[in-house]
PDB file of C-alpha atoms in Angstrom:
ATOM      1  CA  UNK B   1       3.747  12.462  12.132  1.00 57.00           C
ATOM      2  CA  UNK B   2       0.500  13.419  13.538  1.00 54.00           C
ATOM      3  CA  UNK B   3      -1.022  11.436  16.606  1.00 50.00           C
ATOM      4  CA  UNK B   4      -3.754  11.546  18.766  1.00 50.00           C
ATOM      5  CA  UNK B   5      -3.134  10.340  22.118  1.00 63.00           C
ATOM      6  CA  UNK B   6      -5.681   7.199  23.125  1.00 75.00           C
ATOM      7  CA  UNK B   7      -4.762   4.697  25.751  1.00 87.00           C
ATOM      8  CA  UNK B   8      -3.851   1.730  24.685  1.00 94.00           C
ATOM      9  CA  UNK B   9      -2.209  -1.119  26.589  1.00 95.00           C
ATOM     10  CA  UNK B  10       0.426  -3.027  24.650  1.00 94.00           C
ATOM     11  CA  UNK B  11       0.138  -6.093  26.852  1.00 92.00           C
ATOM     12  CA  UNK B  12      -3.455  -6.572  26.780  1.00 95.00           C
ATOM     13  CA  UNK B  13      -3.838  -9.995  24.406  1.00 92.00           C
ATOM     14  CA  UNK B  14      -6.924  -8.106  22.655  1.00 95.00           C
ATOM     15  CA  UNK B  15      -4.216  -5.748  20.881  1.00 96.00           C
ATOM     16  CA  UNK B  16      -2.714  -6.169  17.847  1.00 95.00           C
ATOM     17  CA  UNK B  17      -0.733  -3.413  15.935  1.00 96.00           C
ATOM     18  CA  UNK B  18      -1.291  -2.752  11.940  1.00 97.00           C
ATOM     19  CA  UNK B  19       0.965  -0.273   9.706  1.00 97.00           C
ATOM     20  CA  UNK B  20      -0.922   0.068   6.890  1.00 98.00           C
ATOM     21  CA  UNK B  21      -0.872   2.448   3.506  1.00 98.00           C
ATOM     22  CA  UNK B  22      -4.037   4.812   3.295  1.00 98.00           C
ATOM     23  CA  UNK B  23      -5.040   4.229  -0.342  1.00 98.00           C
ATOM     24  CA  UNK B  24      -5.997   7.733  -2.381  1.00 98.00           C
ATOM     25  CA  UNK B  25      -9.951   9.068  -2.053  1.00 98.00           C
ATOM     26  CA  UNK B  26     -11.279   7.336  -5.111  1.00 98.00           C
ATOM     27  CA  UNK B  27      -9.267   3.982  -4.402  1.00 98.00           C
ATOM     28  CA  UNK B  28     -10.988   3.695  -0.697  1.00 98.00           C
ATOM     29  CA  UNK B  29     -14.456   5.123  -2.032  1.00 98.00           C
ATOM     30  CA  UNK B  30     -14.378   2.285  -4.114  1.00 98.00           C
ATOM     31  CA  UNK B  31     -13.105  -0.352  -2.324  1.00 98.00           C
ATOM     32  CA  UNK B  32     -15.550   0.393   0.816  1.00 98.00           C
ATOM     33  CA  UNK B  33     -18.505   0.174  -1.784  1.00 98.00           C
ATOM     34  CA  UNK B  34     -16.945  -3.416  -2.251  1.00 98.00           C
ATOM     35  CA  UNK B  35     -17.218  -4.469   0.835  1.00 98.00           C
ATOM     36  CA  UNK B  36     -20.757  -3.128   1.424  1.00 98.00           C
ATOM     37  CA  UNK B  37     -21.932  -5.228  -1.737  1.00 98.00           C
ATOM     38  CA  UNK B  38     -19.895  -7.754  -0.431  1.00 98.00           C
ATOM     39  CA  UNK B  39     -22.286  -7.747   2.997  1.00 98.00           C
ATOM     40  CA  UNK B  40     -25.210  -6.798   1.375  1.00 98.00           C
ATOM     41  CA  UNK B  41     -25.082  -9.727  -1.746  1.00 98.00           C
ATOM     42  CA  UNK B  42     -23.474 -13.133  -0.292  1.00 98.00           C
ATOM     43  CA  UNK B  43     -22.950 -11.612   3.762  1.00 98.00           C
ATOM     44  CA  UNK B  44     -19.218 -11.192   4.084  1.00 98.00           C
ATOM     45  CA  UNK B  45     -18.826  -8.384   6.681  1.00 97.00           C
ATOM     46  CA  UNK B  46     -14.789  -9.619   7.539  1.00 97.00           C
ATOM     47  CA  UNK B  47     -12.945  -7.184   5.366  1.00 98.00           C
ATOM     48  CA  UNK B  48     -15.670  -4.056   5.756  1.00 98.00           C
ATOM     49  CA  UNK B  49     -14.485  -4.174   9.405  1.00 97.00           C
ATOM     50  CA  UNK B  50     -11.234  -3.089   8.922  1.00 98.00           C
ATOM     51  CA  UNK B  51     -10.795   0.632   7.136  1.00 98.00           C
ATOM     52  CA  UNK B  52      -9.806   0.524   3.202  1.00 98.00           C
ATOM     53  CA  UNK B  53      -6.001  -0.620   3.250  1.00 98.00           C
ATOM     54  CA  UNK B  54      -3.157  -2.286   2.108  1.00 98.00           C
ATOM     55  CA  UNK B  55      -1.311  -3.820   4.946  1.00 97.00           C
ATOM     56  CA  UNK B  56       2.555  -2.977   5.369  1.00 97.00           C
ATOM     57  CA  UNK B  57       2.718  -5.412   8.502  1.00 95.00           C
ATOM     58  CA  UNK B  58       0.605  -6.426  11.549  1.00 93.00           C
ATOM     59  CA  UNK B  59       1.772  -7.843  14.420  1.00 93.00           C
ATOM     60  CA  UNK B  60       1.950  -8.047  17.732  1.00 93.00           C
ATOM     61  CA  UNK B  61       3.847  -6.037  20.546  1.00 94.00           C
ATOM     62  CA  UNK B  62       4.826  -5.260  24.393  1.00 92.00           C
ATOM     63  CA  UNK B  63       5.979  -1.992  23.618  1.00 95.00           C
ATOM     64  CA  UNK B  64       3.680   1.368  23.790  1.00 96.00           C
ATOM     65  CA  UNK B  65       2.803   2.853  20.653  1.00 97.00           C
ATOM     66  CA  UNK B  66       4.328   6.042  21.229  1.00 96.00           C
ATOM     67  CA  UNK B  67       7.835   3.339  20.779  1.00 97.00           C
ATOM     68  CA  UNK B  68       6.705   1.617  17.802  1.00 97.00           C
ATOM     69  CA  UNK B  69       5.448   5.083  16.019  1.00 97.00           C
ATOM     70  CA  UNK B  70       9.294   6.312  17.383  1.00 98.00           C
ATOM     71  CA  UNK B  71      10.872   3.490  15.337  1.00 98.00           C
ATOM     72  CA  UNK B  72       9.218   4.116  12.263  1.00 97.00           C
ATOM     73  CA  UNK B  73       9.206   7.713  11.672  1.00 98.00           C
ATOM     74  CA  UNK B  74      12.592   7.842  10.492  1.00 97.00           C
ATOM     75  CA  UNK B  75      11.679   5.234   8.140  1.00 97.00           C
ATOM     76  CA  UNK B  76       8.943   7.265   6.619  1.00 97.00           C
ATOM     77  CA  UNK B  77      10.747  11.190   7.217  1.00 95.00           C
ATOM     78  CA  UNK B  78      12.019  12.226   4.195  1.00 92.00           C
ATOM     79  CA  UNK B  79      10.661   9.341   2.607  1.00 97.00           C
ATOM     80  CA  UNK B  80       9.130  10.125  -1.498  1.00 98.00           C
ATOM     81  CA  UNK B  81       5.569   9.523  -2.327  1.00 98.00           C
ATOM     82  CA  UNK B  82       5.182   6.574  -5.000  1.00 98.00           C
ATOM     83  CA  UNK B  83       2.518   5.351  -7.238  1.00 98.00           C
ATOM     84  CA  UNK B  84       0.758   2.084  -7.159  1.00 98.00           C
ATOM     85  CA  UNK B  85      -0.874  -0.583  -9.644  1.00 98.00           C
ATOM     86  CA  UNK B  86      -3.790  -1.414  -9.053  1.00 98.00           C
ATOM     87  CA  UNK B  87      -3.932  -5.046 -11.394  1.00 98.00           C
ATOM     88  CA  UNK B  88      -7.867  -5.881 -10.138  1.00 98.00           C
ATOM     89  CA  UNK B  89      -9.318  -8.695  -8.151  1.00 98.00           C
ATOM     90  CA  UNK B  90      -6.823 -11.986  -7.596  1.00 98.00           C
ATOM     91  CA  UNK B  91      -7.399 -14.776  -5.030  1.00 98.00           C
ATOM     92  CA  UNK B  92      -5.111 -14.806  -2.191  1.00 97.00           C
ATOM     93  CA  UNK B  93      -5.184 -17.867  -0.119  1.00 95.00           C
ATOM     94  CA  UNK B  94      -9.078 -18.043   1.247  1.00 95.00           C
ATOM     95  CA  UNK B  95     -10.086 -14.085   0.472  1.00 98.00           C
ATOM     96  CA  UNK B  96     -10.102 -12.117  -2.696  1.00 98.00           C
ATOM     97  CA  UNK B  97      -7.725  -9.175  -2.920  1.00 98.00           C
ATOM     98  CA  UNK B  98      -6.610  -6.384  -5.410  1.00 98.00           C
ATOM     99  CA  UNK B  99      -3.092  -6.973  -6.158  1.00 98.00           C
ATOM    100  CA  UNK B 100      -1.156  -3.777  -5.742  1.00 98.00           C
ATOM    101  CA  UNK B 101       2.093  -6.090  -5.087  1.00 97.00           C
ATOM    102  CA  UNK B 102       3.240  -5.761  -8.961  1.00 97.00           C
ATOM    103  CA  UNK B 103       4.173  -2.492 -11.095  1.00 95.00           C
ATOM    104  CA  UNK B 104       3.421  -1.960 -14.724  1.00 93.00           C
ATOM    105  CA  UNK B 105       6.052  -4.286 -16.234  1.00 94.00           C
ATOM    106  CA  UNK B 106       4.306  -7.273 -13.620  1.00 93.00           C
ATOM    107  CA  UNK B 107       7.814  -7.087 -11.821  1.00 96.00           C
ATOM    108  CA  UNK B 108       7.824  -6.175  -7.540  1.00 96.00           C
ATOM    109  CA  UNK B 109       6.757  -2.448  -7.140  1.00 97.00           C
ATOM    110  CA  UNK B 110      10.101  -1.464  -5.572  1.00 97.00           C
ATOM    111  CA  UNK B 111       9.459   1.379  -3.513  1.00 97.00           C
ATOM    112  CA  UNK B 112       6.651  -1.035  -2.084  1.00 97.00           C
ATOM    113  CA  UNK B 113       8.641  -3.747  -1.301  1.00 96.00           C
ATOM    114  CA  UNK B 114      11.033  -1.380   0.138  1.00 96.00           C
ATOM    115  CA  UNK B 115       8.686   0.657   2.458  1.00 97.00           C
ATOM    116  CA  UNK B 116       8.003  -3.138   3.352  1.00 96.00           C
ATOM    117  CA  UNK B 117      11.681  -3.966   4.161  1.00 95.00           C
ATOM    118  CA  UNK B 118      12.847  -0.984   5.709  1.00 96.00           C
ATOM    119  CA  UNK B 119       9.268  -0.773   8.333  1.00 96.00           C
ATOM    120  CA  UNK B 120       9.846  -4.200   9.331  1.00 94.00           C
ATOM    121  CA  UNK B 121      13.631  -4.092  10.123  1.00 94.00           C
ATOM    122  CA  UNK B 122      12.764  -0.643  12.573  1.00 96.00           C
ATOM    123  CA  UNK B 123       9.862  -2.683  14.174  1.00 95.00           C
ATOM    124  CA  UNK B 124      10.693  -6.475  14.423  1.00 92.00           C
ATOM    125  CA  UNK B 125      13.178  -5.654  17.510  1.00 92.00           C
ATOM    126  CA  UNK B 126      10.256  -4.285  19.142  1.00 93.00           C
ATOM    127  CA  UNK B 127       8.031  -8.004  18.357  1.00 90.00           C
ATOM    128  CA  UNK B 128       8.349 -11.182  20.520  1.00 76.00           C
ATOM    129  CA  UNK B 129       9.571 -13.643  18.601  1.00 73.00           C
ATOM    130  CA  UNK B 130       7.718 -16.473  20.596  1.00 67.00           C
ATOM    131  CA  UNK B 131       4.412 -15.524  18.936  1.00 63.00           C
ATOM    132  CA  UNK B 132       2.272 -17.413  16.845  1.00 59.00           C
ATOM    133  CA  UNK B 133       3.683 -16.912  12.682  1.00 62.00           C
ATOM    134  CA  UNK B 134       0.496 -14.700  12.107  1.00 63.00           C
ATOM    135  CA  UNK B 135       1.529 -12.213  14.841  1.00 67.00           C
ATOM    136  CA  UNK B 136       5.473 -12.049  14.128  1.00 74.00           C
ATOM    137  CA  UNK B 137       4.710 -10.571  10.881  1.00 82.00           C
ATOM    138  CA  UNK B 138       7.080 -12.784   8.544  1.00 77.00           C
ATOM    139  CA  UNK B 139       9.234 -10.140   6.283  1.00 75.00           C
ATOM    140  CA  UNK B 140       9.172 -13.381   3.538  1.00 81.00           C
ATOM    141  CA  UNK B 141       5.236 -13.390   3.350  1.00 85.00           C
ATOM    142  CA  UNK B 142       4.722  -9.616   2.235  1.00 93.00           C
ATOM    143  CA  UNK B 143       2.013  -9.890  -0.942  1.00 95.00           C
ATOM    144  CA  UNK B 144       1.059  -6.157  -1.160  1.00 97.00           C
ATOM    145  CA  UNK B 145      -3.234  -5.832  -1.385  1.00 98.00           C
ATOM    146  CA  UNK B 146      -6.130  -4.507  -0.711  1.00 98.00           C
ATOM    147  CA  UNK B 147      -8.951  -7.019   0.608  1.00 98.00           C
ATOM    148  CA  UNK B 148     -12.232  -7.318  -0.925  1.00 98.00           C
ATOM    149  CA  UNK B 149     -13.344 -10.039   0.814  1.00 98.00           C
ATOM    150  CA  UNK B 150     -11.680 -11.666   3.732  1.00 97.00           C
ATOM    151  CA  UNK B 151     -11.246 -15.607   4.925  1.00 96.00           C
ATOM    152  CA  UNK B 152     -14.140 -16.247   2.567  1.00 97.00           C
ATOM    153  CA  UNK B 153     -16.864 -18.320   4.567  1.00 96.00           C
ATOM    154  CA  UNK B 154     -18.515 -20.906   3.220  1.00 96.00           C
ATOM    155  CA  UNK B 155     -15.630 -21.760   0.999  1.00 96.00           C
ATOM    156  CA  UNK B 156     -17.552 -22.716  -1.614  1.00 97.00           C
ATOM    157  CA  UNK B 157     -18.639 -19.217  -2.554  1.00 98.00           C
ATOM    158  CA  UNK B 158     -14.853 -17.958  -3.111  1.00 98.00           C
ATOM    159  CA  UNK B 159     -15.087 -18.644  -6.720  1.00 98.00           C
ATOM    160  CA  UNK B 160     -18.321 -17.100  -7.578  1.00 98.00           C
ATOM    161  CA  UNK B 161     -17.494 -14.082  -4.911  1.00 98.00           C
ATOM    162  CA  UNK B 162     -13.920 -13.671  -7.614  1.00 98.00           C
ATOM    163  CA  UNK B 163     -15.885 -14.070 -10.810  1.00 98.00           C
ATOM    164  CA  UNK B 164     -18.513 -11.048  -9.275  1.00 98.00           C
ATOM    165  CA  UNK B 165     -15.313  -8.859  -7.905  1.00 98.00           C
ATOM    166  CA  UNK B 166     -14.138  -9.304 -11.421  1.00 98.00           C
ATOM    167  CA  UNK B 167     -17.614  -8.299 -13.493  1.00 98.00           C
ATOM    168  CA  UNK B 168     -17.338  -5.166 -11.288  1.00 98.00           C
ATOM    169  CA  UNK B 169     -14.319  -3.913 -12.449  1.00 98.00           C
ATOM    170  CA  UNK B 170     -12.565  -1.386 -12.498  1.00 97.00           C
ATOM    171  CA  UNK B 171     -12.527  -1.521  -9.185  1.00 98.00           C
ATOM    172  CA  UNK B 172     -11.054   2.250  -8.427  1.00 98.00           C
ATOM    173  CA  UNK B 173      -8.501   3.868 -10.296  1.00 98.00           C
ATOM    174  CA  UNK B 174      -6.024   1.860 -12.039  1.00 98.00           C
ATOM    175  CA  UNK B 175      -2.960   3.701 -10.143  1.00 98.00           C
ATOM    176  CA  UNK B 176      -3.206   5.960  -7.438  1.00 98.00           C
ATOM    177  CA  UNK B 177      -0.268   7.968  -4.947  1.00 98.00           C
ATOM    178  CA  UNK B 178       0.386   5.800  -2.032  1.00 98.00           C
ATOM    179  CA  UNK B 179       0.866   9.373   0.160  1.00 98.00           C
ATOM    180  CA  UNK B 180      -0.181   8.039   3.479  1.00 98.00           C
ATOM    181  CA  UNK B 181       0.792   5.742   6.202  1.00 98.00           C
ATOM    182  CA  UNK B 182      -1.239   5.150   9.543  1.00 98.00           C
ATOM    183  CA  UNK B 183      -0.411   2.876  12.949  1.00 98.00           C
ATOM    184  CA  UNK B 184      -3.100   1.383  13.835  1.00 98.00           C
ATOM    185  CA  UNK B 185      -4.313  -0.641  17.104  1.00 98.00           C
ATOM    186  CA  UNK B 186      -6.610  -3.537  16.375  1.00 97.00           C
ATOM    187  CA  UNK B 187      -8.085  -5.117  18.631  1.00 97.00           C
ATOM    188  CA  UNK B 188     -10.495  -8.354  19.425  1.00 97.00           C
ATOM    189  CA  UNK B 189     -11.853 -10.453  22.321  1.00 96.00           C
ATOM    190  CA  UNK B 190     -10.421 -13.608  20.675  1.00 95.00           C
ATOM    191  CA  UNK B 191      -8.000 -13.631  18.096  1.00 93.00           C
ATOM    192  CA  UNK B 192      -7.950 -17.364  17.705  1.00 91.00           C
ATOM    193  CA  UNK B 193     -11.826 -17.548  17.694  1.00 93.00           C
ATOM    194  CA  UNK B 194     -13.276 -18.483  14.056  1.00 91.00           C
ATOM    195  CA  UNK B 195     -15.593 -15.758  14.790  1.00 92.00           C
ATOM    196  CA  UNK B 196     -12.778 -13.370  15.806  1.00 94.00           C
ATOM    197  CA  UNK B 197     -13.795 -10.469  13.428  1.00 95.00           C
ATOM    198  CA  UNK B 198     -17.029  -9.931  15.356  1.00 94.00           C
ATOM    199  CA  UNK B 199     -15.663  -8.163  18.477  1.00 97.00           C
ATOM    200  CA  UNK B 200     -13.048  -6.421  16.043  1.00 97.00           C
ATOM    201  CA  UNK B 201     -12.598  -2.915  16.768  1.00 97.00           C
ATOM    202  CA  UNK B 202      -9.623  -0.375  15.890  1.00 97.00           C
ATOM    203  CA  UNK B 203      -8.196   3.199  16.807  1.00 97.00           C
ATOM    204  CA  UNK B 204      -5.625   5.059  14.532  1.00 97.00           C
ATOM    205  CA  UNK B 205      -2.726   6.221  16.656  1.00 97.00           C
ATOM    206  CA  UNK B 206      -0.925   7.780  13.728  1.00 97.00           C
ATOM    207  CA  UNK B 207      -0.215   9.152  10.532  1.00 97.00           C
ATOM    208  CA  UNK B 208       2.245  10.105   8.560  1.00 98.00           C
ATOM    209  CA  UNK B 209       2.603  12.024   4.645  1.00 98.00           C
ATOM    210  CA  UNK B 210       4.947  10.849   2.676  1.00 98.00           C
ATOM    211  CA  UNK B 211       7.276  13.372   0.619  1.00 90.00           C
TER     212      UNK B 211
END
């Protein structure tokens, strides 16, 4: 693990905490060319806040990072480098995602789902479990991706904002080494505001190279 060393306050209610895999170079070259076409064509600036990623669980937590980074490096030491599928644009509930979830035979990707597993059984001790569902980071709601497009506003341009995500593939490479895993603290002014994403800011606490 390598970490800088910002200050960050747990308990502040702007924080929220993100573990996310660092897709290859091509894979976030392309995918933050996505979200600038995304801005510049129908204004959707959600997902081009946030750094190219595919989320491994984001919640919310009391404890210092230096803690949460100290219960998931063993998790990750010694841990093998795997490849990823990248199966092109899918809706996911309001946004429009690459699926990465699925491997080659359109079964789980296994190491995936068990980077998922094992991350969120070293960290959920660590997460209040009086939190709002969005916060506790649910170990039955993991749906590996990579947002193109986030919360889609107005709703009525999600399908047309699909069919164009889908005339622009391929949309990076078609697998690429998932290598790299950062901590993240995310933070915004009002997480329950609709307009939350415009305060939304972020630091990377840490990283660590898979084997």
């Amino acid at each position: 693990m390598e970490g800088a060393a910002p200050v960050i306050d747990s308990r502040d209610p702007r924080v929220r905490f993100g573990l996310y895999l660092r897709p290859s170079y091509e894979m976030s070259r392309a995918v933050a060319a996505m979200h600038e076409l995304m801005r510049r064509q129908f204004g959707q600036t959600r997902a081009g806040k946030y750094m190219p990623h595919a989320t491994i669980g984001f919640f919310q937590s009391d404890a210092p990072w230096q803690e949460l980074a100290a219960a998931v490096t063993p998790v990750l030491a010694g841990r093998a480098a795997f490849v990823v599928q990248n199966h092109g644009p899918v809706p996911l509930g309001r946004s429009v995602v690459l699926d990465i979830h699925h491997d080659d035979a359109g079964g789980v990707n296994a190491a995936l789902q068990a980077l998922h597993d094992d991350a969120h059984a070293a960290l959920s001790p660590l997460i209040a479990d009086d939190l709002q569902d969005r916060f506790r980071w649910p170990a039955d709601m993991f749906q590996a991706h990579i947002t193109l497009a986030q919360t889609i506003r107005p709703a009525w341009l999600h399908d047309e904002i699909l069919a164009f995500a889908r005339e622009a593939e391929p949309i990076g490479p078609r697998r690429f080494l998932a290598e790299y895993i950062h901590l993240y603290a995310v933070m915004s002014d009002d997480w329950d505001a609709d307009d939350w994403s415009d305060t939304l800011t972020w630091d990377l606490l840490a990283s660590w190279r898979l084997g």
